[in-house]
Amino acid sequence: MIDEIKFETNNLIILKDLNLQDEVENFTQKNIKYMNIKNYNINKNFQFSASFFLKASSELLTENDLLKINKKSKINLIKLTELNYKNSNIMFTGPSISNNLLIENKENFEDSYNIAINSFIKSEKYCNICNPNIVIFSDPVFHSSPSNYTNKFYKDLNKLILNKNDIFILAPIRDYYIIEKNIINNTNIIYLHFTHENTDLEKLYVKVTGNVATGFAFPLIDYLNTKKNYLYGFTGKSNIKDEIYFWEHNDEVQYVKEKEEIIKIFPGFFNISYRKYNEEHLKNTIDYLKKNKNKIKIIGKTYYKCIEN
């Protein structure tokens, strides 16, 4: 039974018991004076536990904090547009990306927005070829958790920033405290807010899609109004089935051992229907690629057949 006294003194509830989730939600919804209380379940068997833990910590940001962060993020977004490059290159981590592929297209990376996605920054060799000036990451489990994966990710990200300190970073404000603690230079960070409404980068809102391409990368190139956009390592999958881990990667740009550890730390995150996930992901991706087929070119092998080049 819910202890009402606990709600009298709190405006945020952290749950570790999966069985209490429905009970707490029902209680707060039926009691008007408790309706503003937010509850986040951080049980490791719950799919969104890592995300909710980070979301709970971001609730500590005051209105004044948010005003300052948003102001700085908007200024950085303007600075990014003022680079005024006409083209972009987006480097994903799929198995089709390779050293040779990047070298063969080296001329594309000159005077361009070169966007590194997630753990692409692990490869110093690849980064030296394509010279990223933007890094996007958004995964709560891999990039903002108490894990060796996150530690290695920030070690490599900071190494990249040291070598090129004018890199812009796009990440969710949900992960604010983790990012600020781990990053060596926060000058050019653009913090974005998740929404279930339409994306509006002017207001720093990105729609939740469950995927960094459709959620962050594609809205960014739309905002930058680039004319030609080259996608590397955007491989997709041919055989969709329910499994422990969905995506496939080139090991050069993935922390393989640490990825396996993450699966054990956050089992609930991976215990989902990948068929259902892929259905939604494919719809979002194919819709975008079809609408923008004149300005998108996938370099290398891909299973996104609608605009395969």
Short mmCIF file of C-alpha atoms in Angstrom, two decimals:
data_model
loop_
_atom_site.label_atom_id
_atom_site.label_comp_id
_atom_site.label_asym_id
_atom_site.label_seq_id
_atom_site.Cartn_x
_atom_site.Cartn_y
_atom_site.Cartn_z
CA MET A 1 0.00 0.00 0.00
CA ILE A 2 1.29 3.48 -0.87
CA ASP A 3 2.39 5.53 2.13
CA GLU A 4 0.81 8.94 1.55
CA ILE A 5 3.29 10.66 3.89
CA LYS A 6 6.08 9.97 1.39
CA PHE A 7 4.26 12.10 -1.15
CA GLU A 8 3.75 14.99 1.25
CA THR A 9 7.49 15.69 1.42
CA ASN A 10 8.67 14.87 -2.11
CA ASN A 11 8.15 16.06 -5.66
CA LEU A 12 10.24 13.33 -7.24
CA ILE A 13 10.04 9.58 -6.58
CA ILE A 14 12.80 7.14 -7.55
CA LEU A 15 11.56 3.55 -7.81
CA LYS A 16 13.63 0.38 -7.82
CA ASP A 17 10.73 -2.06 -7.66
CA LEU A 18 9.06 -2.80 -10.99
CA ASN A 19 5.91 -3.92 -9.21
CA LEU A 20 5.39 -0.47 -7.69
CA GLN A 21 5.34 1.41 -11.00
CA ASP A 22 1.64 1.01 -11.77
CA GLU A 23 0.65 1.51 -8.14
CA VAL A 24 2.49 4.83 -7.87
CA GLU A 25 1.18 6.09 -11.22
CA ASN A 26 -2.40 5.19 -10.31
CA PHE A 27 -2.07 6.87 -6.94
CA THR A 28 -0.67 10.14 -8.29
CA GLN A 29 -3.20 10.33 -11.13
CA LYS A 30 -6.16 9.87 -8.80
CA ASN A 31 -4.97 12.40 -6.20
CA ILE A 32 -4.97 15.95 -7.57
CA LYS A 33 -2.49 17.36 -5.07
CA TYR A 34 0.08 14.70 -6.05
CA MET A 35 -0.37 14.91 -9.83
CA ASN A 36 2.81 16.98 -10.30
CA ILE A 37 4.97 14.39 -8.59
CA LYS A 38 7.24 12.69 -11.12
CA ASN A 39 8.33 9.10 -10.66
CA TYR A 40 11.21 7.33 -12.38
CA ASN A 41 11.87 3.60 -12.21
CA ILE A 42 15.57 2.70 -12.22
CA ASN A 43 15.25 -1.06 -11.85
CA LYS A 44 17.86 -2.57 -14.21
CA ASN A 45 15.24 -4.90 -15.72
CA PHE A 46 13.14 -1.94 -16.81
CA GLN A 47 13.80 -0.85 -20.40
CA PHE A 48 14.11 2.85 -19.62
CA SER A 49 15.95 2.58 -16.30
CA ALA A 50 19.16 4.30 -17.48
CA SER A 51 17.20 7.03 -19.24
CA PHE A 52 14.96 7.60 -16.23
CA PHE A 53 17.91 7.81 -13.85
CA LEU A 54 19.43 10.52 -16.02
CA LYS A 55 16.07 12.24 -16.40
CA ALA A 56 15.66 12.27 -12.63
CA SER A 57 19.07 13.90 -12.20
CA SER A 58 18.25 16.53 -14.82
CA GLU A 59 15.24 17.54 -12.71
CA LEU A 60 17.80 19.15 -10.39
CA LEU A 61 18.40 21.85 -13.00
CA THR A 62 16.67 25.05 -11.94
CA GLU A 63 14.77 27.35 -14.28
CA ASN A 64 17.72 29.72 -14.14
CA ASP A 65 20.09 26.88 -15.03
CA LEU A 66 17.93 25.94 -18.01
CA LEU A 67 17.75 29.54 -19.24
CA LYS A 68 21.55 29.78 -19.24
CA ILE A 69 22.05 26.36 -20.87
CA ASN A 70 19.43 27.05 -23.55
CA LYS A 71 20.88 30.48 -24.31
CA LYS A 72 24.37 29.04 -24.76
CA SER A 73 23.02 26.15 -26.87
CA LYS A 74 21.15 28.52 -29.19
CA ILE A 75 24.26 30.66 -29.62
CA ASN A 76 26.26 27.55 -30.52
CA LEU A 77 23.61 26.48 -33.01
CA ILE A 78 23.87 29.89 -34.68
CA LYS A 79 27.68 29.59 -34.74
CA LEU A 80 27.27 26.24 -36.46
CA THR A 81 25.03 27.68 -39.17
CA GLU A 82 27.47 30.55 -39.71
CA LEU A 83 30.07 28.07 -40.95
CA ASN A 84 27.75 28.01 -43.96
CA TYR A 85 28.97 24.75 -45.48
CA LYS A 86 26.85 23.50 -48.36
CA ASN A 87 27.40 19.77 -47.81
CA SER A 88 27.60 17.30 -44.95
CA ASN A 89 29.10 13.89 -44.28
CA ILE A 90 27.54 11.71 -41.58
CA MET A 91 29.71 8.88 -40.29
CA PHE A 92 27.75 6.05 -38.66
CA THR A 93 29.21 2.86 -37.19
CA GLY A 94 27.72 0.17 -39.44
CA PRO A 95 29.86 -2.67 -40.84
CA SER A 96 29.98 -1.09 -44.31
CA ILE A 97 32.24 1.73 -43.14
CA SER A 98 35.96 1.19 -43.72
CA ASN A 99 39.29 2.94 -44.01
CA ASN A 100 39.30 2.50 -47.79
CA LEU A 101 35.76 3.82 -48.14
CA LEU A 102 36.66 7.02 -46.31
CA ILE A 103 39.91 7.50 -48.24
CA GLU A 104 38.12 7.00 -51.57
CA ASN A 105 35.76 9.84 -50.64
CA LYS A 106 38.30 12.06 -48.93
CA GLU A 107 37.50 15.08 -51.09
CA ASN A 108 33.95 15.10 -49.69
CA PHE A 109 35.26 16.07 -46.25
CA GLU A 110 36.72 19.41 -47.34
CA ASP A 111 34.70 22.52 -46.38
CA SER A 112 31.85 20.42 -45.06
CA TYR A 113 29.92 19.58 -41.92
CA ASN A 114 31.56 16.29 -40.91
CA ILE A 115 29.33 14.60 -38.35
CA ALA A 116 30.60 11.71 -36.22
CA ILE A 117 27.86 9.56 -34.73
CA ASN A 118 28.26 7.82 -31.36
CA SER A 119 31.38 5.65 -31.04
CA PHE A 120 32.76 6.58 -34.47
CA ILE A 121 35.16 8.80 -32.51
CA LYS A 122 36.87 5.67 -31.17
CA SER A 123 38.89 5.40 -34.39
CA GLU A 124 41.66 7.98 -34.48
CA LYS A 125 42.57 6.64 -37.92
CA TYR A 126 39.09 7.28 -39.34
CA CYS A 127 38.84 10.67 -37.66
CA ASN A 128 42.13 11.75 -39.22
CA ILE A 129 40.65 11.06 -42.64
CA CYS A 130 37.27 12.73 -42.26
CA ASN A 131 38.14 15.42 -39.68
CA PRO A 132 34.85 15.57 -37.69
CA ASN A 133 33.68 19.02 -36.64
CA ILE A 134 30.42 17.79 -35.09
CA VAL A 135 29.85 14.85 -32.72
CA ILE A 136 26.36 13.56 -31.92
CA PHE A 137 25.54 11.04 -29.20
CA SER A 138 22.32 10.37 -27.32
CA ASP A 139 22.25 6.86 -25.88
CA PRO A 140 21.74 6.72 -22.08
CA VAL A 141 23.19 3.24 -21.68
CA PHE A 142 26.30 3.60 -23.81
CA HIS A 143 27.24 7.25 -23.39
CA SER A 144 26.02 8.27 -19.95
CA SER A 145 26.05 5.26 -17.64
CA PRO A 146 28.33 3.97 -14.84
CA SER A 147 30.20 1.69 -17.23
CA ASN A 148 33.57 1.05 -18.84
CA TYR A 149 31.91 1.79 -22.17
CA THR A 150 31.07 5.35 -21.12
CA ASN A 151 34.55 5.85 -19.64
CA LYS A 152 36.23 4.79 -22.88
CA PHE A 153 33.85 6.85 -24.97
CA TYR A 154 34.71 10.06 -23.09
CA LYS A 155 38.41 9.26 -23.12
CA ASP A 156 38.33 9.09 -26.93
CA LEU A 157 35.98 12.07 -27.25
CA ASN A 158 38.29 14.21 -25.11
CA LYS A 159 41.28 13.11 -27.16
CA LEU A 160 39.46 14.30 -30.29
CA ILE A 161 38.54 17.61 -28.64
CA LEU A 162 42.17 18.16 -27.60
CA ASN A 163 43.29 17.69 -31.18
CA LYS A 164 40.53 19.91 -32.55
CA ASN A 165 39.02 22.14 -29.89
CA ASP A 166 36.37 23.79 -32.09
CA ILE A 167 34.24 20.64 -32.34
CA PHE A 168 30.51 21.09 -31.81
CA ILE A 169 28.64 18.50 -29.75
CA LEU A 170 24.92 17.69 -29.87
CA ALA A 171 23.51 15.71 -26.95
CA PRO A 172 20.33 15.50 -24.84
CA ILE A 173 20.03 17.80 -21.84
CA ARG A 174 18.83 14.71 -19.99
CA ASP A 175 22.53 13.73 -19.74
CA TYR A 176 23.73 17.19 -18.69
CA TYR A 177 25.47 16.28 -15.42
CA ILE A 178 27.27 13.26 -16.87
CA ILE A 179 28.52 15.23 -19.86
CA GLU A 180 29.66 18.22 -17.83
CA LYS A 181 31.52 15.97 -15.41
CA ASN A 182 33.35 14.02 -18.10
CA ILE A 183 34.05 16.40 -20.94
CA ILE A 184 37.19 18.55 -20.98
CA ASN A 185 35.73 21.42 -22.98
CA ASN A 186 32.05 22.33 -22.93
CA THR A 187 32.35 25.51 -24.98
CA ASN A 188 30.52 24.27 -28.09
CA ILE A 189 27.86 21.95 -26.68
CA ILE A 190 24.31 22.18 -27.98
CA TYR A 191 21.93 20.58 -25.47
CA LEU A 192 18.64 19.39 -26.94
CA HIS A 193 15.33 18.56 -25.26
CA PHE A 194 13.28 15.49 -26.13
CA THR A 195 9.65 15.98 -27.11
CA HIS A 196 6.82 13.80 -28.41
CA GLU A 197 5.75 16.67 -30.66
CA ASN A 198 7.47 17.68 -33.89
CA THR A 199 11.16 18.57 -33.93
CA ASP A 200 11.94 22.28 -33.67
CA LEU A 201 15.67 22.94 -33.47
CA GLU A 202 15.10 26.69 -33.18
CA LYS A 203 13.60 25.89 -29.77
CA LEU A 204 16.11 23.05 -29.13
CA TYR A 205 13.43 20.33 -29.33
CA VAL A 206 13.95 16.96 -31.03
CA LYS A 207 11.22 14.40 -31.43
CA VAL A 208 11.73 11.05 -29.70
CA THR A 209 12.35 8.39 -32.38
CA GLY A 210 14.60 5.93 -30.54
CA ASN A 211 17.34 6.41 -33.12
CA VAL A 212 20.17 8.93 -33.40
CA ALA A 213 19.85 9.26 -37.20
CA THR A 214 16.16 10.17 -37.37
CA GLY A 215 16.15 11.88 -33.97
CA PHE A 216 19.28 14.03 -34.21
CA ALA A 217 21.37 13.78 -37.40
CA PHE A 218 18.67 14.20 -40.04
CA PRO A 219 16.97 17.12 -38.26
CA LEU A 220 20.38 18.79 -37.97
CA ILE A 221 21.16 18.67 -41.69
CA ASP A 222 17.63 19.91 -42.41
CA TYR A 223 18.25 22.84 -40.07
CA LEU A 224 21.64 23.55 -41.67
CA ASN A 225 19.95 23.43 -45.09
CA THR A 226 22.75 21.45 -46.69
CA LYS A 227 22.47 20.58 -50.37
CA LYS A 228 24.32 17.25 -50.51
CA ASN A 229 24.61 14.83 -47.61
CA TYR A 230 26.77 11.71 -47.71
CA LEU A 231 26.07 8.84 -45.30
CA TYR A 232 28.81 6.33 -44.42
CA GLY A 233 28.34 3.17 -42.37
CA PHE A 234 24.59 3.56 -42.78
CA THR A 235 24.26 -0.14 -43.37
CA GLY A 236 20.98 -1.24 -41.81
CA LYS A 237 20.14 -4.95 -41.49
CA SER A 238 18.91 -7.62 -43.85
CA ASN A 239 17.77 -10.23 -41.35
CA ILE A 240 15.46 -8.84 -38.68
CA LYS A 241 14.82 -11.05 -35.66
CA ASP A 242 14.45 -10.74 -31.92
CA GLU A 243 17.90 -11.07 -30.40
CA ILE A 244 20.00 -9.76 -27.52
CA TYR A 245 21.60 -6.93 -29.49
CA PHE A 246 20.17 -5.50 -32.69
CA TRP A 247 22.69 -3.33 -34.52
CA GLU A 248 25.82 -4.52 -36.28
CA HIS A 249 29.05 -2.51 -36.29
CA ASN A 250 32.52 -2.23 -37.69
CA ASP A 251 34.69 -3.16 -34.69
CA GLU A 252 37.06 -0.29 -35.50
CA VAL A 253 34.32 2.08 -34.32
CA GLN A 254 32.77 0.01 -31.53
CA TYR A 255 33.88 -0.90 -28.00
CA VAL A 256 33.20 -4.60 -28.43
CA LYS A 257 34.11 -5.96 -25.00
CA GLU A 258 32.52 -3.03 -23.18
CA LYS A 259 29.34 -3.43 -25.23
CA GLU A 260 28.96 -6.99 -23.93
CA GLU A 261 29.39 -5.72 -20.35
CA ILE A 262 26.65 -3.13 -20.89
CA ILE A 263 24.18 -5.84 -21.89
CA LYS A 264 24.73 -7.48 -18.49
CA ILE A 265 24.49 -4.19 -16.57
CA PHE A 266 21.22 -3.04 -18.19
CA PRO A 267 19.41 -6.21 -19.35
CA GLY A 268 16.02 -4.49 -19.52
CA PHE A 269 17.29 -2.02 -22.13
CA PHE A 270 17.92 -4.87 -24.57
CA ASN A 271 14.91 -7.00 -23.67
CA ILE A 272 12.61 -5.55 -26.32
CA SER A 273 10.99 -6.64 -29.57
CA TYR A 274 13.51 -5.66 -32.24
CA ARG A 275 11.02 -6.54 -34.93
CA LYS A 276 8.70 -3.88 -33.58
CA TYR A 277 11.59 -1.44 -33.09
CA ASN A 278 12.79 -1.99 -36.65
CA GLU A 279 9.28 -1.49 -38.04
CA GLU A 280 9.10 1.98 -36.59
CA HIS A 281 12.74 2.78 -37.35
CA LEU A 282 12.37 1.70 -40.98
CA LYS A 283 9.20 3.76 -41.41
CA ASN A 284 10.87 6.90 -40.04
CA THR A 285 14.05 6.32 -42.02
CA ILE A 286 12.54 5.34 -45.35
CA ASP A 287 10.04 8.22 -45.18
CA TYR A 288 12.90 10.66 -44.64
CA LEU A 289 15.14 9.17 -47.33
CA LYS A 290 12.36 9.18 -49.93
CA LYS A 291 11.43 12.79 -49.21
CA ASN A 292 15.08 13.84 -49.42
CA LYS A 293 16.41 11.49 -52.10
CA ASN A 294 17.84 14.36 -54.13
CA LYS A 295 20.10 15.50 -51.33
CA ILE A 296 21.03 12.17 -49.65
CA LYS A 297 23.61 9.73 -50.96
CA ILE A 298 24.51 6.55 -49.07
CA ILE A 299 28.15 5.65 -49.62
CA GLY A 300 28.94 1.93 -49.48
CA LYS A 301 26.74 -1.11 -48.90
CA THR A 302 23.29 -0.49 -47.46
CA TYR A 303 20.04 -2.36 -46.89
CA TYR A 304 18.01 0.82 -47.21
CA LYS A 305 17.07 -0.14 -50.75
CA CYS A 306 14.83 2.82 -51.51
CA ILE A 307 17.74 5.07 -52.48
CA GLU A 308 20.68 2.71 -52.67
CA ASN A 309 23.37 4.19 -54.89
#
